């Protein structure tokens, strides 16, 4: 099932009740800790079992099994466990960061290890539409900061894109289509194709590169986009838990 790919587990150990948790990993796959969201309507999160090794970072990346092969389109880098899972079940290729401002250095190492850095696959940092009443926009500020840092570390453009207007994040986007997914009018693969098309067509590039370098990279991205299709041709059943858990 989809939870086996992260994996996501149910953890119940305190008076607050249970939480859905998934491992945060280093670029080499080392588990640095576990990230969880409580199984209630609060939306609150917590970290379990962070590594006692003080030489390791306290947070890592959400790396689903087979993330590179899940599609041949762009690499999506959302914020949080839930958005990572929802991108994955839409047959896209996600690697999640643990918070809005973190993850650039770990992403750079992962992408160098796996060949993404030297490939023509577009890297899109997925921001959030979370403008606050005081005018701050943490989802945008974090996405742009991570993109700029990652572009510098990789020596190539990195893009930023946001869910369609009216949706805070990827989970919100998928959940809004729950009725159509449930009654079969829409498959997750189809929803993913629409989402990927929106993200690639609205993405903004970050990184200081020459015009020739940018044209070369953009040409490579466009060739991939023309032939992009999620690899799985079978609809994935979206469970009630997947729609609401983080």
GROMACS .gro file of C-alpha atoms in nm:
model
  246
    1UNK     CA    1   0.000   0.000   0.000
    2UNK     CA    2   0.095   0.366  -0.019
    3UNK     CA    3   0.200   0.373   0.347
    4UNK     CA    4   0.462   0.106   0.281
    5UNK     CA    5   0.648   0.344   0.052
    6UNK     CA    6   0.725   0.613   0.311
    7UNK     CA    7   0.658   0.418   0.539
    8UNK     CA    8   0.386   0.574   0.753
    9UNK     CA    9   0.301   0.411   1.084
   10UNK     CA   10   0.046   0.471   1.358
   11UNK     CA   11   0.204   0.551   1.693
   12UNK     CA   12   0.009   0.570   2.021
   13UNK     CA   13   0.216   0.634   2.330
   14UNK     CA   14   0.088   0.931   2.527
   15UNK     CA   15  -0.224   1.086   2.677
   16UNK     CA   16  -0.274   1.298   2.366
   17UNK     CA   17  -0.357   0.991   2.159
   18UNK     CA   18  -0.214   0.850   1.841
   19UNK     CA   19  -0.025   1.008   1.556
   20UNK     CA   20   0.072   0.911   1.205
   21UNK     CA   21   0.451   0.912   1.181
   22UNK     CA   22   0.715   0.872   0.911
   23UNK     CA   23   1.096   0.868   0.922
   24UNK     CA   24   1.307   1.173   0.849
   25UNK     CA   25   1.620   1.051   0.670
   26UNK     CA   26   1.962   1.181   0.584
   27UNK     CA   27   2.076   1.176   0.219
   28UNK     CA   28   2.235   0.835   0.276
   29UNK     CA   29   1.910   0.688   0.412
   30UNK     CA   30   2.002   0.710   0.781
   31UNK     CA   31   1.694   0.763   0.999
   32UNK     CA   32   1.745   1.084   1.197
   33UNK     CA   33   1.408   1.084   1.370
   34UNK     CA   34   1.034   1.042   1.320
   35UNK     CA   35   0.788   1.313   1.227
   36UNK     CA   36   0.425   1.284   1.330
   37UNK     CA   37   0.088   1.455   1.310
   38UNK     CA   38  -0.172   1.388   1.578
   39UNK     CA   39  -0.478   1.189   1.475
   40UNK     CA   40  -0.727   1.466   1.556
   41UNK     CA   41  -0.848   1.794   1.411
   42UNK     CA   42  -0.574   2.009   1.565
   43UNK     CA   43  -0.323   1.963   1.285
   44UNK     CA   44  -0.044   1.976   1.542
   45UNK     CA   45   0.286   1.802   1.474
   46UNK     CA   46   0.566   1.660   1.682
   47UNK     CA   47   0.898   1.483   1.643
   48UNK     CA   48   0.963   1.140   1.793
   49UNK     CA   49   1.288   0.965   1.871
   50UNK     CA   50   1.538   1.212   1.730
   51UNK     CA   51   1.886   1.063   1.705
   52UNK     CA   52   2.100   1.091   2.018
   53UNK     CA   53   2.408   1.132   1.798
   54UNK     CA   54   2.487   1.504   1.836
   55UNK     CA   55   2.693   1.499   1.515
   56UNK     CA   56   2.379   1.431   1.311
   57UNK     CA   57   2.116   1.692   1.223
   58UNK     CA   58   1.791   1.667   1.417
   59UNK     CA   59   1.576   1.676   1.104
   60UNK     CA   60   1.598   1.518   0.763
   61UNK     CA   61   1.407   1.451   0.443
   62UNK     CA   62   1.096   1.249   0.363
   63UNK     CA   63   1.217   1.005   0.097
   64UNK     CA   64   0.953   0.763  -0.038
   65UNK     CA   65   1.068   0.433  -0.180
   66UNK     CA   66   1.117   0.458  -0.557
   67UNK     CA   67   1.073   0.836  -0.563
   68UNK     CA   68   1.286   0.879  -0.875
   69UNK     CA   69   1.108   0.608  -1.071
   70UNK     CA   70   0.754   0.705  -0.968
   71UNK     CA   71   0.742   0.935  -1.271
   72UNK     CA   72   0.976   1.063  -1.540
   73UNK     CA   73   0.874   1.425  -1.483
   74UNK     CA   74   1.006   1.694  -1.250
   75UNK     CA   75   1.131   1.630  -0.898
   76UNK     CA   76   0.888   1.796  -0.656
   77UNK     CA   77   1.015   1.912  -0.315
   78UNK     CA   78   0.720   1.995  -0.086
   79UNK     CA   79   0.711   2.094   0.279
   80UNK     CA   80   0.607   1.816   0.517
   81UNK     CA   81   0.522   1.449   0.529
   82UNK     CA   82   0.162   1.482   0.415
   83UNK     CA   83   0.233   1.679   0.099
   84UNK     CA   84   0.511   1.433   0.013
   85UNK     CA   85   0.267   1.143   0.043
   86UNK     CA   86  -0.002   1.315  -0.162
   87UNK     CA   87   0.241   1.395  -0.444
   88UNK     CA   88   0.358   1.035  -0.441
   89UNK     CA   89   0.010   0.886  -0.471
   90UNK     CA   90  -0.055   1.117  -0.768
   91UNK     CA   91   0.230   0.931  -0.944
   92UNK     CA   92   0.476   1.219  -0.913
   93UNK     CA   93   0.835   1.217  -0.784
   94UNK     CA   94   0.859   1.390  -0.445
   95UNK     CA   95   1.124   1.433  -0.178
   96UNK     CA   96   0.992   1.626   0.123
   97UNK     CA   97   1.167   1.874   0.348
   98UNK     CA   98   1.080   1.888   0.716
   99UNK     CA   99   0.999   2.262   0.738
  100UNK     CA  100   0.968   2.567   0.518
  101UNK     CA  101   1.325   2.696   0.565
  102UNK     CA  102   1.527   2.374   0.591
  103UNK     CA  103   1.665   2.097   0.375
  104UNK     CA  104   1.877   2.263   0.105
  105UNK     CA  105   2.208   2.107   0.206
  106UNK     CA  106   2.057   1.760   0.251
  107UNK     CA  107   1.873   1.787  -0.080
  108UNK     CA  108   2.194   1.888  -0.256
  109UNK     CA  109   2.374   1.581  -0.124
  110UNK     CA  110   2.083   1.350  -0.209
  111UNK     CA  111   2.053   1.485  -0.563
  112UNK     CA  112   2.428   1.451  -0.620
  113UNK     CA  113   2.425   1.094  -0.487
  114UNK     CA  114   2.133   0.991  -0.709
  115UNK     CA  115   2.230   1.170  -1.028
  116UNK     CA  116   1.943   1.418  -1.021
  117UNK     CA  117   2.184   1.711  -0.994
  118UNK     CA  118   2.346   1.633  -1.331
  119UNK     CA  119   2.024   1.530  -1.507
  120UNK     CA  120   1.781   1.741  -1.709
  121UNK     CA  121   1.500   1.671  -1.464
  122UNK     CA  122   1.354   1.995  -1.337
  123UNK     CA  123   1.367   2.047  -0.959
  124UNK     CA  124   1.064   2.231  -0.824
  125UNK     CA  125   1.047   2.352  -0.465
  126UNK     CA  126   0.675   2.339  -0.383
  127UNK     CA  127   0.572   2.644  -0.182
  128UNK     CA  128   0.248   2.704   0.004
  129UNK     CA  129  -0.024   2.965  -0.035
  130UNK     CA  130  -0.019   3.068   0.330
  131UNK     CA  131  -0.023   3.447   0.334
  132UNK     CA  132  -0.081   3.564   0.694
  133UNK     CA  133  -0.292   3.862   0.812
  134UNK     CA  134   0.027   4.045   0.912
  135UNK     CA  135   0.158   4.022   0.557
  136UNK     CA  136   0.416   3.749   0.617
  137UNK     CA  137   0.422   3.455   0.379
  138UNK     CA  138   0.629   3.172   0.533
  139UNK     CA  139   0.553   2.924   0.255
  140UNK     CA  140   0.687   3.162  -0.008
  141UNK     CA  141   0.983   3.287   0.196
  142UNK     CA  142   1.094   2.934   0.279
  143UNK     CA  143   1.054   2.797  -0.073
  144UNK     CA  144   1.251   3.081  -0.228
  145UNK     CA  145   1.527   3.056   0.030
  146UNK     CA  146   1.564   2.680  -0.018
  147UNK     CA  147   1.557   2.717  -0.398
  148UNK     CA  148   1.825   2.986  -0.403
  149UNK     CA  149   2.053   2.792  -0.167
  150UNK     CA  150   2.001   2.464  -0.352
  151UNK     CA  151   2.068   2.628  -0.689
  152UNK     CA  152   2.398   2.762  -0.556
  153UNK     CA  153   2.498   2.424  -0.412
  154UNK     CA  154   2.411   2.235  -0.731
  155UNK     CA  155   2.530   2.495  -0.981
  156UNK     CA  156   2.206   2.476  -1.178
  157UNK     CA  157   1.865   2.645  -1.178
  158UNK     CA  158   1.609   2.533  -0.922
  159UNK     CA  159   1.245   2.636  -0.959
  160UNK     CA  160   0.967   2.740  -0.722
  161UNK     CA  161   0.597   2.688  -0.788
  162UNK     CA  162   0.277   2.699  -0.585
  163UNK     CA  163  -0.052   2.506  -0.585
  164UNK     CA  164  -0.336   2.666  -0.784
  165UNK     CA  165  -0.501   2.969  -0.627
  166UNK     CA  166  -0.754   2.862  -0.364
  167UNK     CA  167  -0.550   2.570  -0.232
  168UNK     CA  168  -0.304   2.613   0.055
  169UNK     CA  169  -0.090   2.312  -0.028
  170UNK     CA  170  -0.084   1.981  -0.213
  171UNK     CA  171  -0.283   1.798   0.052
  172UNK     CA  172  -0.554   2.065   0.031
  173UNK     CA  173  -0.561   2.026  -0.349
  174UNK     CA  174  -0.603   1.648  -0.337
  175UNK     CA  175  -0.858   1.657  -0.054
  176UNK     CA  176  -1.071   1.907  -0.247
  177UNK     CA  177  -1.111   1.644  -0.521
  178UNK     CA  178  -1.205   1.366  -0.278
  179UNK     CA  179  -1.561   1.321  -0.409
  180UNK     CA  180  -1.448   1.281  -0.771
  181UNK     CA  181  -1.171   1.042  -0.669
  182UNK     CA  182  -1.407   0.835  -0.457
  183UNK     CA  183  -1.679   0.789  -0.720
  184UNK     CA  184  -1.435   0.719  -1.004
  185UNK     CA  185  -1.484   1.036  -1.210
  186UNK     CA  186  -1.116   1.111  -1.161
  187UNK     CA  187  -0.807   0.901  -1.095
  188UNK     CA  188  -0.508   1.009  -0.895
  189UNK     CA  189  -0.294   0.970  -1.207
  190UNK     CA  190  -0.513   1.218  -1.394
  191UNK     CA  191  -0.511   1.457  -1.100
  192UNK     CA  192  -0.133   1.432  -1.088
  193UNK     CA  193  -0.099   1.513  -1.456
  194UNK     CA  194  -0.307   1.829  -1.412
  195UNK     CA  195  -0.111   1.930  -1.102
  196UNK     CA  196   0.227   1.872  -1.267
  197UNK     CA  197   0.124   2.072  -1.572
  198UNK     CA  198   0.024   2.365  -1.350
  199UNK     CA  199   0.346   2.350  -1.149
  200UNK     CA  200   0.579   2.328  -1.448
  201UNK     CA  201   0.400   2.604  -1.640
  202UNK     CA  202   0.407   2.850  -1.349
  203UNK     CA  203   0.750   2.768  -1.202
  204UNK     CA  204   0.997   3.052  -1.142
  205UNK     CA  205   1.371   2.984  -1.176
  206UNK     CA  206   1.624   3.069  -0.904
  207UNK     CA  207   2.000   3.077  -0.944
  208UNK     CA  208   2.248   3.313  -1.111
  209UNK     CA  209   2.345   3.152  -1.441
  210UNK     CA  210   2.433   3.276  -1.785
  211UNK     CA  211   2.166   3.302  -2.053
  212UNK     CA  212   2.325   3.016  -2.247
  213UNK     CA  213   2.323   2.793  -1.940
  214UNK     CA  214   1.959   2.874  -1.866
  215UNK     CA  215   1.852   2.814  -2.228
  216UNK     CA  216   2.028   2.477  -2.225
  217UNK     CA  217   1.859   2.371  -1.904
  218UNK     CA  218   1.518   2.502  -2.009
  219UNK     CA  219   1.543   2.317  -2.340
  220UNK     CA  220   1.614   1.996  -2.152
  221UNK     CA  221   1.318   2.056  -1.919
  222UNK     CA  222   1.083   2.122  -2.212
  223UNK     CA  223   1.182   1.800  -2.385
  224UNK     CA  224   1.101   1.610  -2.066
  225UNK     CA  225   0.770   1.793  -2.022
  226UNK     CA  226   0.663   1.705  -2.376
  227UNK     CA  227   0.706   1.337  -2.300
  228UNK     CA  228   0.614   1.341  -1.932
  229UNK     CA  229   0.360   1.090  -1.809
  230UNK     CA  230   0.331   0.917  -1.472
  231UNK     CA  231   0.467   0.567  -1.510
  232UNK     CA  232   0.182   0.384  -1.341
  233UNK     CA  233  -0.123   0.342  -1.562
  234UNK     CA  234  -0.333   0.198  -1.282
  235UNK     CA  235  -0.547   0.421  -1.059
  236UNK     CA  236  -0.435   0.417  -0.696
  237UNK     CA  237  -0.706   0.386  -0.434
  238UNK     CA  238  -0.695   0.688  -0.205
  239UNK     CA  239  -0.785   0.579   0.143
  240UNK     CA  240  -0.967   0.795   0.396
  241UNK     CA  241  -0.654   0.800   0.609
  242UNK     CA  242  -0.433   0.915   0.323
  243UNK     CA  243  -0.664   1.204   0.254
  244UNK     CA  244  -0.652   1.337   0.608
  245UNK     CA  245  -0.330   1.218   0.772
  246UNK     CA  246   0.007   1.392   0.769
   0.00000   0.00000   0.00000
